[in-house]
Each structure stands twice: as C-alpha cells, then as structure tokens.
Amino acid sequence: MKDLAAKAADPAVRELLEKARRQGVETVWDRYEAQLPQCGFGELGVCCRNCVQGPCRISPFEDGPQRGICGATADTIVARNLVRAIAAGTAAHSGHARHLAHALHRWAEGKAPDYPVRDEQKLRAVAARLGLQAQGFSVKELASRVASEALAQFSEGEGVLAWLKSTLPPGRLEALGRLGVLPRGIDTAISEVMHRTHLGVDADPVNLLLGGISCALADYAGCHLATDLADILFGTPAPVVSEANLGVLKADHVNIALHGHNPLLSDLVVRAAREMQEEARAAGAAGVNLVGICCTGNEVLMRHGVPPLTHSVSQELPMLTGALDTVVVDYQCVYPSLAGVAECTGTRLITTMGMAKIPGAAHVEFTEEEAAEKAREIVRLAVEAFAARRGRPVHIPPHKSRVVAGFSVEAVVAALSRLDAADPLKPLLDNIAAGNIQGVCLFAGCNNVKVPQDENFLVMARELAARDVLCLATGCGAGAYARHGYLTPEATLEYAGPGLKAVLTAIGEANGLGGPLPLVLHLGSCVDNSRAVDLAVAVASRLGVDTAQLPVVASAPEFKTEKAVAIGTWAVALGFPVHLGLVPPVLGSAAVTEVLTAKAREILGGYFMVETDPVKAAEKIYAAIGERRRALGLATRPW
Amino acid sequence: MPREILIDFARCTGCLSCRLACAVAHTQAKSLFDAVLAGEKPRARIFVHQLGQQKAPINCRHCTDAPCLDACMAGAMYRKEDGTVTNEGGEQRCVGCWMCVMVCPYGAITSDAAGTVALKCDRNCRDESGTPACVRACPTGALVYTEVEDYSAHRRHGALGKILAGGAGAP
C-alpha cells in the first residue's frame, strides 16, 4: 500500500492500480519505471534534433562538447527547445478553437444544423467586446461575423489581434507592444517559431524567448477564443451540482466516458444520450450513464453536470472496473495505451477526429454536417458493447465525492451581484483590501506520473486556503479537487481560514445556498484559464492597476504537456508569478533559467518559480502574494 | 598494466548511450542503423540504474578472484589472456544454470533474450585503440578506460585539490 501511496493520492485510483498489478495490466506507472533512468541531456534541455547533422547534445560538464555541430550553444538549444514546446501547445489550443469557429461558421452558412447558437447573450457580449455592430443583425448574421472574426485571428493581420485587444488592459498591451511580442496572427506566431528554430536562424537565447512569449500570447488568444466559442455554441456555464470519481459508474447502465478536450462532439453525445435512453433500456440496461475524463469531461461537467470519472495519468484505470462500455475520445492528452487496456477489458475505444487516430481503436469520423448523427452512432455502439458485457463481473470502487462546479466569470459576477448589484466586484475587492482574502491562486495544469497523483494540488490548496488565499482551478487540477471533495461547501468549512470562510459563506448565503461556496472554484477546462484572466483583468481595471500588481499567482504543480508550457508562459507575460511543481527542461542553460525566473520579472512583472515540495511551494506563493500586497499598501500576515 | 573500465559515478547523466553502443557492438551489423533495419535485437551488457536522483552505470568488473569462474559447473566461464572473464568461445558451452548470475556481487551477469545462456561483458567491442564501445559512447566521461594506477592518481589529485582549497587547516 505504501508504494501505491507514492503513485496516487486518490483511493479509487489506488484500488484499481492494485487490480492492474494483479491482472498484469501495464499502466503509465509501469512504463515510467521502465523509462528510468531518463536521459539527462533531455532533462536538461540540451539535446537538439533540429537537423540531420545531429542529434547533438551539450555536455553539462566542462570537458565535453560545449557546442552542437552547427555551433549552437546550450543557451541556444535550450531556448529553441522551449519555444518549440510553446508553439506545439499553441497549435493544440488554437486547433481546438479553430474547430469551434468552423462549426459556428458552418451553422451560420446553414451547413451544420447541429450547431445552433445556444447562448445568444454570450454571442452578443462577445460581439460587443469586439466592437462589432450587433443591433439589427439576426443571430445567424451575428454568428457569421463573430466566426469570421475568430477565423481571421489565425492568419497574419494588421494591428493587435482582436482577441488580445478586447480582453487585456491597454497598459499591458502597450508594454507588450514595446517589447515587440504582440503576435500578428495565431498561425503566424506558430509558424514563426518553427522558422526561427530551424537550423541557422535565431541563435540569440533572449530573442528566442521573446519569440516564445509572442507565440504564448497567441496561445492565450486561442484559449480565449475556445472558451468564448464553446459558450456561444453550448451555453455559458452556471453553477451545477454533480459527483466525481470512479464510484459514479453504474453497473446496470451503458457507461460511456467522454475523453479529450473539445466539447464539439461530446456536447452532442450528451444530447444524443438523453434521447436514446429507450434504446439502452431495450438492450437491458437501466439507461445511459455518461462520465467524463480530462477536459472534455470538464466541459460537459460545467454545462451538463456530467460526472467526472478520473483525470490525466489515471485515464487507463476506469476500464479495469469492467463496467465501462465505451471510451469516446477527441484529442489531446489521450494516451495511445488506452487501446491495449481496452483490448484486455472488452471496452470499446472510439476515436472521432481524422487527425487523431489510435491503432487498435474503432474510428467514427466526426463531421460538422452530421455531428448529431455521429453522436447517435457512438451511443449505439456503446449500447452494443453493453449487451456484450452483460453477465460479466464488475468492480467499481465505491469512492465518489460531491462536486459544485460551473464557475464561469458570468456565474461568479452573478453570485457577487447578490451582495452588491450596482458594483459586483466591490465585495471581492473590499475583502482583498481588508485581508479576509489575502490573494488568489489559480491551480492549473495536468497530473504528472513523476508526482503522486493529485498530492501537490491537495497539499497546496490546504496550505493556502488555511491562510485565506482564494483558490481557483481549471483542467486536471480542477479534476483532482473534484475527486477529493474540495469542490464542496464542506471543504470550505474544513480547510478555509477564518477570513476566506466568512467571505465564501457570505456569498453562498446571499445566493440561497445555505452555506459557503466551495473551497476551490472550478472555472472549467484548460482553455478556460482564459476565464481566470478575465476575472483578474476585471479586478485590475476596477482598481486602476496593472495585472502585474495584483496579488494573484498561478500554479501548475503537476504539469506535463506542451500546452501547459504555453499557458505558463502567457501567464508570466500577463504579469503573474507562475509556480511549477516539476523542473522544466531548461537547466542546461543558466542564461535561459535566469531569464525565466528573474529577468522576466523586470520586463513583464511575471516570472517562473520552480519548487517541487508542495509545502515549500505554497510558502513561496504566499510570499509572492504578500510582496504584491505590500506594494499596494495592504497589510500582510506572516506564513 | 591492463586497462579497466572504471566509473566516475558523479558524471553519469543516465543517457543510456553506453547501453546503446554495447548493444550495437554485439550485433552482426555493427551499426545502429543497419542493425535496426535488419531487425536485430541485441542486448546491452552494461547497466544504468537510477537511485533517487543519482544515475549510475555498472558492468562486469572482470574480478581477479572471480566468483563466476568458481561457480561455473559447466566450465564455460574462463579467463582470457588479457584478463577478460567470459563464457563465450571457451572449451565448454554455457548451459544456463545461472550459478554465475547468483554469485556475481554486482548483478552484472544477465540472460540472453531466449533465456538459455548467461550474458556478460566480453570486451568483444573494442576498437583499434582497444577502447570498449561503452567507454567510447559515454559523452560525459563517466566511463573511463584506463590503468588503475592512473585512475587512482587522478582521484587523489581531485581529492587533494578539494582539501587544499578548504584552507591549510582543513582535514
């Protein structure tokens, strides 16, 4: 049991890991062991595979090669590798956004009937923010204009990207403009990073990092686009009550897990499943039970209350319950190993995106034109899988927690307006000024097999909440808090400091909840980190200060993906201190490390802090919050 | 004096280059690309482990008083003129009884892919200069092929440098 504790904090995950071990099913933890020791050059970021004279690696010691074959130093190579990771992350987030923009555009053209605007208010709000004339236009006409505006963000344009210009404070845009890091298009920024990291282009590590920051700002635009468009197409989230963890599986139901990132298909599967309960009953099931994994799970939790099953590194395990009939995936963070586990357990694994297939999986090609029919086809395949499963034993770990999620900015402002309808942000600002809320920490990012799953998230939220730091969460971080019961009023009563508890209780009671808001506010999926920015920008604008002055910190305590690298970088560019719970592959260059952790602070206000110990990390975050409070003339408290 | 493969543990980055080179040296093709294209599945005879943050290689020490030699019932394990201890190319054939695996204090002896004979460093990988493949491949100098006397002198220099840098009164 001790060694299981080193792998995961979640008892449901531990239970199925034990089962995987008994049954000889290989998991991410086994493959990690098999990869040890991992290459030190890769860990330091000093290996370069960008040309076929290589691969080259720079010796971290003095008597080995200090330059690659082309002459690139460790500084150049580390910077190039880092900015390429940012470009990949940007491509992923913005690819997700682009798919949504296409769907909205196709609907407006009358070619994708399954994608009507479901939130006209959000459509009009986004149009107004972009400065588009909305009056006199039908929903379809306005949708067409917003979708065109969205698609125009990708190619090279004139001036500042509309999604940056309309969401960031003017002072911040000016500062970024002076640095020359405002991207001219999302695809342009990605492609420029690929160009400048090609053999023999940019060798200056600082210039490379500035290119990376520019690309990261394009990633922010992509994330924000994805959030806005998903809200327009599927509805802006509002508080919703659900449950999380493996105990939400139901033995007598057709269990379908929605895994990946984009609500594009998963939202329609939710609608299809509601209509097809009768088909499930005809096959002998009590109904269809949808569950979520990773950020697709967050999207359908926020909008439909679909219970999250598990997240990130534990994604292989739910199939071992024997109760999961189908796993439907779109893209990003979907381990190809799922196919092997599915073969062992008889689960049907279905890929849906033409650009994201997995050997061994069934493929149902998603199209915008026939999206609802494809969703029904998927549910039908799941019903068939249920019929094949009947009679086989299941083992569903009994663990589940209640969850209150759905905190879009709109929902937060609505909740605050019950305290002050004329000036909803005022109660929040007053409480920050009075010290009842010391500051805000946004927990984002993934799980990483190198950290006992969820452990860093849990320890840090407890440490910070006890000291009256308001905790927000997105992505698999939010998932961790969901499975461990931290998205509940009970957690607030148990873990929040007296000031935070009083504020969350006042808001909760003003909204008729009869108790506090949850300890951690679930803002959504990883693209929904944009929601946290909107909140911070609103607060900064209301106070008349720059985002870099706010007592707001972001933390990715268990990150792993290139997307997380992109998000972390734009958070720094927007002026926030960003904590990383794992050492990124940059230590091979002292110069790059120095820029990321110190020099960035001078030019951007934001900077990276690396700390692998969660208690020490919380202490450092608290210190960063305190430093900003002091600069604003607000009282601070010792750790 | 014969040269030995000696290890500077602090320098290992765990890149596994030594394992790759050892494996390639024991293929028919003798090159990484050709061996991969031919579908050869060589096994490395040097090992790299990670203990906490420390990465460390270990390989056969070709001991002067080698327990594997004494334990080999088949008489397959023998010492060559150059000091190399091996179970390949001798008068008797290895029968896969694994006595050598059990007595090796370093765990440096393993099995072939089929599980039929013991597999160990045979130094049949040396180039014109007589340097083993793993040492050639090591990019950090963690593996050193040198005479023991030279290596220990190098260690003494390092140790004395540290002691004297600490000031005259340093222990």
PDB file of C-alpha atoms in Angstrom, chain A residues 407-590:
ATOM      1  CA  PHE A 407     -17.997  28.932 -12.128  1.00  0.00           C
ATOM      2  CA  SER A 408     -17.709  30.935 -15.335  1.00  0.00           C
ATOM      3  CA  VAL A 409     -16.872  34.614 -14.857  1.00  0.00           C
ATOM      4  CA  GLU A 410     -20.507  35.346 -15.620  1.00  0.00           C
ATOM      5  CA  ALA A 411     -21.539  32.984 -12.806  1.00  0.00           C
ATOM      6  CA  VAL A 412     -19.042  34.481 -10.350  1.00  0.00           C
ATOM      7  CA  VAL A 413     -20.177  38.025 -11.132  1.00  0.00           C
ATOM      8  CA  ALA A 414     -23.815  36.962 -10.834  1.00  0.00           C
ATOM      9  CA  ALA A 415     -23.099  35.437  -7.419  1.00  0.00           C
ATOM     10  CA  LEU A 416     -21.248  38.563  -6.265  1.00  0.00           C
ATOM     11  CA  SER A 417     -24.016  40.831  -7.532  1.00  0.00           C
ATOM     12  CA  ARG A 418     -26.288  39.357  -4.857  1.00  0.00           C
ATOM     13  CA  LEU A 419     -24.065  41.198  -2.389  1.00  0.00           C
ATOM     14  CA  ASP A 420     -23.756  44.408  -4.406  1.00  0.00           C
ATOM     15  CA  ALA A 421     -25.884  44.625  -7.527  1.00  0.00           C
ATOM     16  CA  ALA A 422     -24.524  48.022  -8.559  1.00  0.00           C
ATOM     17  CA  ASP A 423     -20.849  47.108  -8.207  1.00  0.00           C
ATOM     18  CA  PRO A 424     -20.479  43.314  -8.085  1.00  0.00           C
ATOM     19  CA  LEU A 425     -16.678  43.294  -7.805  1.00  0.00           C
ATOM     20  CA  LYS A 426     -16.716  45.612  -4.793  1.00  0.00           C
ATOM     21  CA  PRO A 427     -17.289  42.915  -2.143  1.00  0.00           C
ATOM     22  CA  LEU A 428     -14.357  40.930  -3.570  1.00  0.00           C
ATOM     23  CA  LEU A 429     -12.067  43.986  -3.640  1.00  0.00           C
ATOM     24  CA  ASP A 430     -13.110  45.102  -0.147  1.00  0.00           C
ATOM     25  CA  ASN A 431     -12.307  41.677   1.242  1.00  0.00           C
ATOM     26  CA  ILE A 432      -8.945  41.552  -0.501  1.00  0.00           C
ATOM     27  CA  ALA A 433      -8.137  45.013   0.866  1.00  0.00           C
ATOM     28  CA  ALA A 434      -9.279  44.053   4.363  1.00  0.00           C
ATOM     29  CA  GLY A 435      -7.184  40.880   4.223  1.00  0.00           C
ATOM     30  CA  ASN A 436     -10.074  38.438   4.566  1.00  0.00           C
ATOM     31  CA  ILE A 437      -8.828  37.283   1.184  1.00  0.00           C
ATOM     32  CA  GLN A 438      -5.040  37.556   1.089  1.00  0.00           C
ATOM     33  CA  GLY A 439      -4.821  36.840  -2.597  1.00  0.00           C
ATOM     34  CA  VAL A 440      -5.808  34.424  -5.311  1.00  0.00           C
ATOM     35  CA  CYS A 441      -4.107  31.268  -6.579  1.00  0.00           C
ATOM     36  CA  LEU A 442      -5.177  29.662  -9.843  1.00  0.00           C
ATOM     37  CA  PHE A 443      -4.323  25.963  -9.916  1.00  0.00           C
ATOM     38  CA  ALA A 444      -3.954  24.774 -13.485  1.00  0.00           C
ATOM     39  CA  GLY A 445      -2.397  22.020 -15.493  1.00  0.00           C
ATOM     40  CA  CYS A 446      -2.120  18.299 -15.537  1.00  0.00           C
ATOM     41  CA  ASN A 447      -1.116  15.348 -13.422  1.00  0.00           C
ATOM     42  CA  ASN A 448       2.402  14.038 -13.981  1.00  0.00           C
ATOM     43  CA  VAL A 449       3.495  10.450 -13.334  1.00  0.00           C
ATOM     44  CA  LYS A 450       6.564  11.796 -11.515  1.00  0.00           C
ATOM     45  CA  VAL A 451       4.350  13.210  -8.739  1.00  0.00           C
ATOM     46  CA  PRO A 452       1.964  11.075  -6.622  1.00  0.00           C
ATOM     47  CA  GLN A 453      -1.244  11.903  -8.482  1.00  0.00           C
ATOM     48  CA  ASP A 454      -3.099  14.936  -7.012  1.00  0.00           C
ATOM     49  CA  GLU A 455      -0.806  15.192  -3.972  1.00  0.00           C
ATOM     50  CA  ASN A 456       0.719  18.580  -4.833  1.00  0.00           C
ATOM     51  CA  PHE A 457      -2.696  20.040  -5.702  1.00  0.00           C
ATOM     52  CA  LEU A 458      -4.230  18.914  -2.412  1.00  0.00           C
ATOM     53  CA  VAL A 459      -1.396  19.926  -0.112  1.00  0.00           C
ATOM     54  CA  MET A 460      -1.020  23.350  -1.698  1.00  0.00           C
ATOM     55  CA  ALA A 461      -4.740  24.181  -1.661  1.00  0.00           C
ATOM     56  CA  ARG A 462      -4.977  23.196   2.020  1.00  0.00           C
ATOM     57  CA  GLU A 463      -1.923  25.264   2.953  1.00  0.00           C
ATOM     58  CA  LEU A 464      -3.061  28.334   1.021  1.00  0.00           C
ATOM     59  CA  ALA A 465      -6.778  28.207   1.834  1.00  0.00           C
ATOM     60  CA  ALA A 466      -5.922  27.958   5.530  1.00  0.00           C
ATOM     61  CA  ARG A 467      -4.117  31.275   5.072  1.00  0.00           C
ATOM     62  CA  ASP A 468      -7.122  32.887   3.382  1.00  0.00           C
ATOM     63  CA  VAL A 469      -5.954  32.548  -0.206  1.00  0.00           C
ATOM     64  CA  LEU A 470      -8.866  32.139  -2.616  1.00  0.00           C
ATOM     65  CA  CYS A 471      -8.276  29.046  -4.791  1.00  0.00           C
ATOM     66  CA  LEU A 472      -9.442  28.710  -8.398  1.00  0.00           C
ATOM     67  CA  ALA A 473      -8.850  25.672 -10.580  1.00  0.00           C
ATOM     68  CA  THR A 474      -9.014  24.506 -14.177  1.00  0.00           C
ATOM     69  CA  GLY A 475      -8.223  21.395 -16.166  1.00  0.00           C
ATOM     70  CA  CYS A 476      -6.979  18.254 -14.464  1.00  0.00           C
ATOM     71  CA  GLY A 477      -6.196  20.339 -11.382  1.00  0.00           C
ATOM     72  CA  ALA A 478      -9.889  21.080 -11.053  1.00  0.00           C
ATOM     73  CA  GLY A 479     -10.428  17.361 -11.632  1.00  0.00           C
ATOM     74  CA  ALA A 480      -8.172  16.487  -8.720  1.00  0.00           C
ATOM     75  CA  TYR A 481     -10.129  18.791  -6.434  1.00  0.00           C
ATOM     76  CA  ALA A 482     -13.402  17.314  -7.731  1.00  0.00           C
ATOM     77  CA  ARG A 483     -12.406  13.721  -6.913  1.00  0.00           C
ATOM     78  CA  HIS A 484     -11.136  14.616  -3.449  1.00  0.00           C
ATOM     79  CA  GLY A 485     -14.194  16.584  -2.340  1.00  0.00           C
ATOM     80  CA  TYR A 486     -12.559  20.016  -2.438  1.00  0.00           C
ATOM     81  CA  LEU A 487     -15.302  21.470  -4.672  1.00  0.00           C
ATOM     82  CA  THR A 488     -17.786  21.419  -1.802  1.00  0.00           C
ATOM     83  CA  PRO A 489     -19.014  23.763   0.943  1.00  0.00           C
ATOM     84  CA  GLU A 490     -17.910  21.100   3.451  1.00  0.00           C
ATOM     85  CA  ALA A 491     -14.300  21.506   2.305  1.00  0.00           C
ATOM     86  CA  THR A 492     -14.598  25.249   2.900  1.00  0.00           C
ATOM     87  CA  LEU A 493     -15.741  24.603   6.453  1.00  0.00           C
ATOM     88  CA  GLU A 494     -12.912  22.121   6.982  1.00  0.00           C
ATOM     89  CA  TYR A 495      -9.946  23.831   5.346  1.00  0.00           C
ATOM     90  CA  ALA A 496     -10.557  27.563   4.756  1.00  0.00           C
ATOM     91  CA  GLY A 497      -9.032  30.147   7.047  1.00  0.00           C
ATOM     92  CA  PRO A 498     -11.465  32.327   9.031  1.00  0.00           C
ATOM     93  CA  GLY A 499     -11.412  35.264   6.583  1.00  0.00           C
ATOM     94  CA  LEU A 500     -11.888  33.148   3.468  1.00  0.00           C
ATOM     95  CA  LYS A 501     -14.573  31.065   5.190  1.00  0.00           C
ATOM     96  CA  ALA A 502     -16.519  34.206   6.098  1.00  0.00           C
ATOM     97  CA  VAL A 503     -16.358  35.586   2.540  1.00  0.00           C
ATOM     98  CA  LEU A 504     -17.325  32.308   0.855  1.00  0.00           C
ATOM     99  CA  THR A 505     -20.149  31.873   3.361  1.00  0.00           C
ATOM    100  CA  ALA A 506     -21.469  35.404   2.799  1.00  0.00           C
ATOM    101  CA  ILE A 507     -21.553  34.857  -0.982  1.00  0.00           C
ATOM    102  CA  GLY A 508     -23.061  31.392  -0.632  1.00  0.00           C
ATOM    103  CA  GLU A 509     -25.788  32.540   1.720  1.00  0.00           C
ATOM    104  CA  ALA A 510     -26.614  35.598  -0.398  1.00  0.00           C
ATOM    105  CA  ASN A 511     -27.194  33.130  -3.228  1.00  0.00           C
ATOM    106  CA  GLY A 512     -29.504  30.918  -1.208  1.00  0.00           C
ATOM    107  CA  LEU A 513     -27.054  28.015  -0.873  1.00  0.00           C
ATOM    108  CA  GLY A 514     -27.483  27.905   2.889  1.00  0.00           C
ATOM    109  CA  GLY A 515     -23.697  27.587   3.266  1.00  0.00           C
ATOM    110  CA  PRO A 516     -20.409  28.673   1.759  1.00  0.00           C
ATOM    111  CA  LEU A 517     -19.199  28.433  -1.829  1.00  0.00           C
ATOM    112  CA  PRO A 518     -16.820  25.510  -2.445  1.00  0.00           C
ATOM    113  CA  LEU A 519     -13.250  25.748  -1.147  1.00  0.00           C
ATOM    114  CA  VAL A 520     -11.953  25.695  -4.724  1.00  0.00           C
ATOM    115  CA  LEU A 521     -13.883  27.310  -7.569  1.00  0.00           C
ATOM    116  CA  HIS A 522     -13.932  25.126 -10.712  1.00  0.00           C
ATOM    117  CA  LEU A 523     -13.502  27.503 -13.663  1.00  0.00           C
ATOM    118  CA  GLY A 524     -13.514  24.866 -16.388  1.00  0.00           C
ATOM    119  CA  SER A 525     -11.160  23.136 -18.795  1.00  0.00           C
ATOM    120  CA  CYS A 526      -7.575  24.109 -19.616  1.00  0.00           C
ATOM    121  CA  VAL A 527      -8.612  26.594 -22.321  1.00  0.00           C
ATOM    122  CA  ASP A 528     -10.809  28.150 -19.615  1.00  0.00           C
ATOM    123  CA  ASN A 529      -7.716  29.564 -17.921  1.00  0.00           C
ATOM    124  CA  SER A 530      -8.870  32.493 -20.046  1.00  0.00           C
ATOM    125  CA  ARG A 531     -11.785  32.851 -17.595  1.00  0.00           C
ATOM    126  CA  ALA A 532      -9.308  33.447 -14.768  1.00  0.00           C
ATOM    127  CA  VAL A 533      -7.639  36.160 -16.844  1.00  0.00           C
ATOM    128  CA  ASP A 534     -10.992  37.846 -17.481  1.00  0.00           C
ATOM    129  CA  LEU A 535     -11.624  37.914 -13.747  1.00  0.00           C
ATOM    130  CA  ALA A 536      -8.146  39.275 -12.984  1.00  0.00           C
ATOM    131  CA  VAL A 537      -8.404  41.903 -15.734  1.00  0.00           C
ATOM    132  CA  ALA A 538     -11.806  42.992 -14.447  1.00  0.00           C
ATOM    133  CA  VAL A 539     -10.379  43.390 -10.940  1.00  0.00           C
ATOM    134  CA  ALA A 540      -7.269  45.225 -12.199  1.00  0.00           C
ATOM    135  CA  SER A 541      -9.355  47.576 -14.341  1.00  0.00           C
ATOM    136  CA  ARG A 542     -11.741  48.267 -11.459  1.00  0.00           C
ATOM    137  CA  LEU A 543      -8.759  49.111  -9.211  1.00  0.00           C
ATOM    138  CA  GLY A 544      -6.932  51.024 -11.929  1.00  0.00           C
ATOM    139  CA  VAL A 545      -3.776  48.921 -11.571  1.00  0.00           C
ATOM    140  CA  ASP A 546      -1.816  46.650 -13.902  1.00  0.00           C
ATOM    141  CA  THR A 547      -2.345  42.873 -13.746  1.00  0.00           C
ATOM    142  CA  ALA A 548       1.286  42.599 -12.592  1.00  0.00           C
ATOM    143  CA  GLN A 549       0.353  44.398  -9.358  1.00  0.00           C
ATOM    144  CA  LEU A 550      -2.450  42.049  -8.342  1.00  0.00           C
ATOM    145  CA  PRO A 551      -1.913  39.567  -5.502  1.00  0.00           C
ATOM    146  CA  VAL A 552      -2.714  36.788  -7.962  1.00  0.00           C
ATOM    147  CA  VAL A 553      -0.477  33.775  -8.630  1.00  0.00           C
ATOM    148  CA  ALA A 554      -0.850  30.790 -10.942  1.00  0.00           C
ATOM    149  CA  SER A 555       0.436  27.315 -10.161  1.00  0.00           C
ATOM    150  CA  ALA A 556       0.901  24.213 -12.293  1.00  0.00           C
ATOM    151  CA  PRO A 557       2.047  21.841  -9.571  1.00  0.00           C
ATOM    152  CA  GLU A 558       1.860  18.622 -11.622  1.00  0.00           C
ATOM    153  CA  PHE A 559       2.179  19.842 -15.221  1.00  0.00           C
ATOM    154  CA  LYS A 560       3.330  17.714 -18.110  1.00  0.00           C
ATOM    155  CA  THR A 561       2.126  18.982 -21.504  1.00  0.00           C
ATOM    156  CA  GLU A 562       3.439  21.462 -24.047  1.00  0.00           C
ATOM    157  CA  LYS A 563       0.063  23.196 -23.681  1.00  0.00           C
ATOM    158  CA  ALA A 564       0.892  23.825 -20.028  1.00  0.00           C
ATOM    159  CA  VAL A 565       4.227  25.343 -21.060  1.00  0.00           C
ATOM    160  CA  ALA A 566       2.350  27.744 -23.364  1.00  0.00           C
ATOM    161  CA  ILE A 567      -0.183  28.688 -20.676  1.00  0.00           C
ATOM    162  CA  GLY A 568       2.512  29.197 -18.055  1.00  0.00           C
ATOM    163  CA  THR A 569       4.410  31.466 -20.422  1.00  0.00           C
ATOM    164  CA  TRP A 570       1.438  33.681 -21.236  1.00  0.00           C
ATOM    165  CA  ALA A 571       0.543  33.900 -17.571  1.00  0.00           C
ATOM    166  CA  VAL A 572       4.068  35.243 -16.979  1.00  0.00           C
ATOM    167  CA  ALA A 573       3.643  37.621 -19.938  1.00  0.00           C
ATOM    168  CA  LEU A 574       0.411  38.907 -18.397  1.00  0.00           C
ATOM    169  CA  GLY A 575       2.314  39.743 -15.215  1.00  0.00           C
ATOM    170  CA  PHE A 576       1.618  36.793 -12.912  1.00  0.00           C
ATOM    171  CA  PRO A 577       4.108  34.776 -10.871  1.00  0.00           C
ATOM    172  CA  VAL A 578       3.799  31.161 -12.040  1.00  0.00           C
ATOM    173  CA  HIS A 579       4.773  28.239  -9.859  1.00  0.00           C
ATOM    174  CA  LEU A 580       5.905  24.984 -11.472  1.00  0.00           C
ATOM    175  CA  GLY A 581       5.929  21.789  -9.410  1.00  0.00           C
ATOM    176  CA  LEU A 582       8.354  19.994 -11.719  1.00  0.00           C
ATOM    177  CA  VAL A 583      11.665  21.152 -13.098  1.00  0.00           C
ATOM    178  CA  PRO A 584      11.194  22.142 -16.747  1.00  0.00           C
ATOM    179  CA  PRO A 585      13.906  21.058 -19.187  1.00  0.00           C
ATOM    180  CA  VAL A 586      15.854  24.323 -19.143  1.00  0.00           C
ATOM    181  CA  LEU A 587      18.561  23.837 -16.524  1.00  0.00           C
ATOM    182  CA  GLY A 588      21.162  23.119 -19.198  1.00  0.00           C
ATOM    183  CA  SER A 589      21.278  26.861 -19.810  1.00  0.00           C
ATOM    184  CA  ALA A 590      21.981  29.140 -16.893  1.00  0.00           C
TER     185      ALA A 590
END
